[in-house]
Amino acid sequence: MLPMACNWHQLPTHNSYILPQECALVMAVSHGQDGPVLPVPQVLWDVEDINLFIATNNNNDMFVYLFTHHSVSGQKLELLSRTTLGKGHAAVVSAAGRLTVRLNSGALDNKVLESHRPLYDQDSSGKHLQKKLSALLKLNRLQDALPLASALGTLEAWKQLGTAAMQLLDVQLALAAFRQVGDAAMVMSLSSLEGIEDRNLLAGSLLVIMEQDYNQAQELLLRSSPPLAALEMRQDLKHWPQALSLAQQLAPDSVAALSKQHAAMLEMVGEHAEARAHYQQVCACCLLCDFCCRLP
């Protein structure tokens, strides 16, 4: 089964799109908003990397794409590189980024895709190894990048690997990388995620650890098996307005306690009028609870 694109994805050519259709990726070009949709001449899947494919148009432009099944951002499709073949030339097969091209004469020639060029460069200098590491990580080839990060032995290389592993939900590899960095706080945070099978919970938690999109993290945590994790995240981050909004939906009994914490923080920063309003809300909640308890 071929991977499915989640959304329309605009190619870097005028009015070009990838359209999801059942379980296959369908390449099409739309000529104007109301014009006909025509198929792209060719989509060539790499025979060694099942998540890599090349799309071509009538100008012999070649767009190299990578499909990612699981990441903190969900499924995604990324453009890796673009190249143009000579007029009349045709791509025959792609294997691990090595492209076989049929020339006008009928002869075959080999070409390395720009996205894979660092992988086949024989230069063994530290600068080149760093480029090779970056190329492997961009291709989601984390296990191939591990010995390279070890060979480089720099904190930056291990951080790159650890961050890429977190992006792809690979907690074990991220742990190994950040242990090499010596980042105890990150190791402790990642250790708490070991064994989590709920992908929404895992992705949301990793976004928080990486201090990235908290709104996306909240959406993922709300879709997880323990949706209260979203409230706990906002509370830990002291995002009181968002925490109060979530508490009203998920845990009404905690609204008073959260309002009190929010009021105390506002008081500390000199926002006395707003703090008083929250203290009044706490009192109102307490009076309501007391009244409800006294009902027969």
Coordinates of C-alpha atoms in Angstrom, one line a residue:
M1 CA 0.0 0.0 0.0
L2 CA 1.4 3.4 -1.0
P3 CA 1.4 6.2 1.6
M4 CA -1.4 8.7 1.5
A5 CA -0.8 12.4 1.6
C6 CA -2.9 14.1 4.3
N7 CA -3.3 17.4 2.6
W8 CA -2.8 19.1 -0.7
H9 CA 0.8 19.9 -1.1
Q10 CA 2.0 22.6 -3.5
L11 CA 5.0 21.7 -5.6
P12 CA 7.6 24.4 -6.4
T13 CA 6.2 24.9 -9.9
H14 CA 3.3 27.0 -11.0
N15 CA -0.1 25.6 -10.0
S16 CA 1.2 22.1 -9.2
Y17 CA -0.3 19.8 -6.6
I18 CA -0.2 16.4 -5.0
L19 CA -3.7 15.1 -4.6
P20 CA -4.6 12.3 -2.1
Q21 CA -6.7 9.6 -3.8
E22 CA -7.5 6.4 -1.9
C23 CA -4.2 5.0 -0.8
A24 CA -1.9 6.3 -3.5
L25 CA -0.2 9.6 -4.3
V26 CA -1.6 11.1 -7.5
M27 CA 0.5 13.8 -9.1
A28 CA -1.4 16.5 -11.0
V29 CA -1.0 19.9 -12.5
S30 CA -3.9 22.4 -12.5
H31 CA -3.9 25.0 -15.2
G32 CA -5.6 27.9 -13.4
Q33 CA -8.2 27.8 -10.6
D34 CA -11.0 26.6 -12.9
G35 CA -8.9 24.8 -15.4
P36 CA -8.6 21.0 -16.0
V37 CA -6.4 18.9 -13.8
L38 CA -3.8 16.9 -15.8
P39 CA -1.6 14.1 -14.5
V40 CA 2.1 14.7 -14.1
P41 CA 4.0 12.5 -16.7
Q42 CA 5.9 10.3 -14.2
V43 CA 6.3 9.4 -10.6
L44 CA 9.3 7.3 -9.9
W45 CA 9.6 5.5 -6.6
D46 CA 13.1 4.7 -5.2
V47 CA 13.6 0.9 -5.2
E48 CA 15.6 0.9 -2.0
D49 CA 13.9 3.7 0.0
I50 CA 10.2 3.0 -0.1
N51 CA 9.4 6.5 1.3
L52 CA 11.3 8.4 -1.4
F53 CA 9.9 9.3 -4.8
I54 CA 10.7 11.6 -7.8
A55 CA 8.0 13.5 -9.6
T56 CA 8.7 15.0 -13.1
N57 CA 6.8 17.5 -15.2
N58 CA 6.8 18.2 -19.0
N59 CA 9.9 20.4 -18.6
N60 CA 11.9 17.5 -17.3
D61 CA 12.1 19.1 -13.9
M62 CA 12.6 16.5 -11.2
F63 CA 11.3 17.0 -7.6
V64 CA 12.6 14.6 -5.0
Y65 CA 10.1 14.0 -2.1
L66 CA 10.3 12.1 1.2
F67 CA 7.2 10.8 2.9
T68 CA 7.3 10.5 6.7
H69 CA 4.8 8.1 8.3
H70 CA 5.2 9.1 12.0
S71 CA 6.5 12.3 13.5
V72 CA 5.6 14.9 16.1
S73 CA 3.8 16.7 13.2
G74 CA 2.0 13.5 12.0
Q75 CA 2.4 12.4 8.4
K76 CA 4.3 14.8 6.2
L77 CA 5.6 15.2 2.8
E78 CA 8.8 17.2 2.2
L79 CA 10.6 18.4 -0.9
L80 CA 14.3 17.4 -0.6
S81 CA 15.8 18.7 -3.9
R82 CA 15.1 19.7 -7.5
T83 CA 17.1 19.1 -10.6
T84 CA 16.4 19.2 -14.4
L85 CA 17.3 16.5 -16.9
G86 CA 18.5 17.3 -20.4
K87 CA 15.9 17.6 -23.2
G88 CA 14.8 14.1 -24.3
H89 CA 16.4 12.4 -21.3
A90 CA 14.3 10.1 -19.2
A91 CA 14.7 8.7 -15.7
V92 CA 14.6 4.9 -15.6
V93 CA 15.2 3.8 -12.0
S94 CA 16.2 5.3 -8.7
A95 CA 18.1 3.3 -6.1
A96 CA 19.1 4.9 -2.8
G97 CA 19.4 8.2 -4.6
R98 CA 21.4 6.9 -7.6
L99 CA 19.4 7.7 -10.7
T100 CA 19.7 5.8 -14.0
V101 CA 18.9 8.0 -17.0
R102 CA 18.3 7.1 -20.6
L103 CA 19.9 9.5 -22.9
N104 CA 18.7 10.6 -26.4
S105 CA 21.1 8.0 -27.9
G106 CA 19.5 5.2 -25.9
A107 CA 22.6 4.8 -23.7
L108 CA 22.3 4.8 -20.0
D109 CA 23.9 7.2 -17.6
N110 CA 24.1 7.5 -13.8
K111 CA 23.3 10.6 -11.8
V112 CA 23.3 11.1 -8.0
L113 CA 20.3 13.1 -6.7
E114 CA 21.3 16.4 -5.1
S115 CA 19.7 15.3 -1.8
H116 CA 22.0 12.2 -1.7
R117 CA 25.2 13.8 -3.0
P118 CA 27.0 14.0 0.4
L119 CA 26.4 10.3 0.9
Y120 CA 28.5 9.3 -2.1
D121 CA 31.3 11.9 -1.7
Q122 CA 34.6 10.1 -0.7
D123 CA 35.9 13.1 1.2
S124 CA 36.6 12.0 4.8
S125 CA 37.2 15.5 6.4
G126 CA 35.2 16.5 9.4
K127 CA 33.4 19.2 7.4
H128 CA 32.2 16.6 4.9
L129 CA 31.2 14.1 7.6
Q130 CA 29.0 16.8 9.1
K131 CA 27.3 17.3 5.7
K132 CA 26.8 13.6 5.4
L133 CA 25.2 13.4 8.9
S134 CA 22.9 16.3 8.0
A135 CA 21.9 14.5 4.7
L136 CA 21.2 11.2 6.5
L137 CA 19.0 13.0 9.1
K138 CA 17.1 14.8 6.4
L139 CA 16.4 11.4 4.8
N140 CA 15.2 10.0 8.1
R141 CA 18.0 7.4 8.1
L142 CA 18.7 7.6 11.8
Q143 CA 20.3 4.3 12.3
D144 CA 22.8 5.1 9.5
A145 CA 23.5 8.4 11.2
L146 CA 24.3 6.9 14.6
P147 CA 27.8 5.5 13.7
L148 CA 28.5 8.8 11.9
A149 CA 27.6 10.9 15.0
S150 CA 29.9 8.6 17.0
A151 CA 32.7 9.1 14.5
L152 CA 32.3 12.8 14.7
G153 CA 32.1 12.7 18.5
T154 CA 31.0 16.3 18.8
L155 CA 28.2 17.6 21.1
E156 CA 26.6 19.2 18.1
A157 CA 26.4 16.0 16.1
W158 CA 24.8 14.1 19.0
K159 CA 22.3 16.9 19.6
Q160 CA 21.4 16.8 15.9
L161 CA 20.8 13.1 16.1
G162 CA 18.9 13.3 19.4
T163 CA 16.6 16.1 18.1
A164 CA 16.0 14.2 14.8
A165 CA 15.1 11.1 16.8
M166 CA 12.6 13.1 18.9
Q167 CA 11.0 14.5 15.7
L168 CA 10.5 10.9 14.5
L169 CA 9.2 9.6 17.9
D170 CA 12.3 7.4 18.5
V171 CA 12.7 7.8 22.2
Q172 CA 15.4 5.1 22.6
L173 CA 17.7 6.7 20.1
A174 CA 17.1 10.2 21.5
L175 CA 18.0 8.9 24.9
A176 CA 21.2 7.4 23.6
A177 CA 22.2 10.6 21.9
F178 CA 21.5 12.9 24.8
R179 CA 23.4 10.6 27.2
Q180 CA 26.4 11.3 25.0
V181 CA 25.7 15.0 25.2
G182 CA 25.6 14.8 29.0
D183 CA 22.2 16.5 29.2
A184 CA 20.8 15.1 32.4
A185 CA 17.5 17.1 32.3
M186 CA 16.8 15.9 28.8
V187 CA 17.6 12.3 29.6
M188 CA 15.3 12.4 32.6
S189 CA 12.5 13.9 30.6
L190 CA 12.9 11.3 27.8
S191 CA 13.1 8.4 30.3
S192 CA 9.7 9.3 31.5
L193 CA 8.3 8.6 28.0
E194 CA 9.7 5.1 27.6
G195 CA 7.1 2.5 27.0
I196 CA 4.4 5.0 25.9
E197 CA 2.4 3.4 23.1
D198 CA -0.2 6.2 22.6
R199 CA 1.3 8.1 19.7
N200 CA -0.7 11.3 20.4
L201 CA 0.5 11.3 24.0
L202 CA 4.1 10.6 22.9
A203 CA 4.1 13.2 20.2
G204 CA 2.5 15.9 22.4
S205 CA 5.0 15.2 25.2
L206 CA 8.0 15.4 22.9
L207 CA 6.8 18.7 21.5
V208 CA 6.7 20.0 25.1
I209 CA 10.2 18.7 25.8
M210 CA 11.5 20.3 22.6
E211 CA 9.7 23.6 23.6
Q212 CA 8.0 23.7 20.2
D213 CA 4.4 24.3 19.2
Y214 CA 2.5 24.2 22.5
N215 CA -0.9 24.6 20.8
Q216 CA -0.2 21.6 18.6
A217 CA 1.0 19.7 21.7
Q218 CA -2.3 20.5 23.4
E219 CA -4.3 19.2 20.5
L220 CA -2.4 16.0 20.5
L221 CA -2.7 15.5 24.2
L222 CA -6.4 16.2 24.1
R223 CA -6.7 13.3 21.5
S224 CA -4.7 11.0 23.7
S225 CA -6.0 8.3 26.1
P226 CA -5.5 10.7 29.1
P227 CA -6.7 14.1 27.8
L228 CA -6.0 15.5 31.2
A229 CA -2.4 15.5 30.1
A230 CA -3.2 18.7 28.2
L231 CA -4.4 20.4 31.3
E232 CA -1.3 19.2 33.2
M233 CA 1.0 20.6 30.5
R234 CA -0.6 24.1 30.6
Q235 CA -0.4 24.0 34.4
D236 CA 3.3 23.0 34.5
L237 CA 4.1 25.7 32.0
K238 CA 2.1 28.2 34.0
H239 CA -0.1 29.0 31.1
W240 CA -3.0 29.9 33.4
P241 CA -5.6 31.3 30.9
Q242 CA -5.3 28.1 28.8
A243 CA -5.2 25.9 31.9
L244 CA -8.4 27.5 33.2
S245 CA -10.2 27.1 29.9
L246 CA -9.2 23.4 29.8
A247 CA -10.1 22.9 33.4
Q248 CA -13.7 24.1 32.8
Q249 CA -14.0 21.4 30.1
L250 CA -12.1 18.5 31.7
A251 CA -11.9 19.1 35.4
P252 CA -14.4 21.7 36.8
D253 CA -13.4 20.8 40.4
S254 CA -9.9 22.2 39.8
V255 CA -11.0 25.6 38.5
A256 CA -10.8 27.2 42.0
A257 CA -7.3 25.9 42.7
L258 CA -6.1 27.1 39.3
S259 CA -7.7 30.5 39.7
K260 CA -6.0 30.9 43.1
Q261 CA -2.6 30.0 41.5
H262 CA -3.2 32.4 38.6
A263 CA -4.2 35.2 41.0
A264 CA -1.1 34.7 43.1
M265 CA 1.1 35.0 40.0
L266 CA -0.7 38.1 38.9
E267 CA -0.3 39.6 42.3
M268 CA 3.5 39.0 42.2
V269 CA 3.9 40.9 38.9
G270 CA 1.8 43.8 40.1
E271 CA -1.5 43.0 38.2
H272 CA -3.5 43.6 41.4
A273 CA -6.9 44.4 39.8
E274 CA -6.8 41.2 37.7
A275 CA -5.6 39.2 40.6
R276 CA -8.5 40.5 42.7
A277 CA -10.9 39.3 40.0
H278 CA -9.5 35.8 40.2
Y279 CA -9.6 35.7 44.0
Q280 CA -13.2 36.7 43.8
Q281 CA -13.8 33.9 41.3
V282 CA -12.2 31.5 43.9
C283 CA -14.5 32.7 46.6
A284 CA -17.5 32.3 44.3
C285 CA -16.5 28.8 43.5
C286 CA -16.0 28.0 47.2
L287 CA -19.4 29.5 48.2
L288 CA -21.1 27.5 45.4
C289 CA -19.4 24.2 46.5
D290 CA -20.5 24.9 50.2
F291 CA -24.1 25.6 49.1
C292 CA -24.2 22.4 47.1
C293 CA -22.9 20.4 50.0
R294 CA -25.6 21.8 52.3
L295 CA -28.4 20.7 49.9
P296 CA -30.5 17.8 51.3

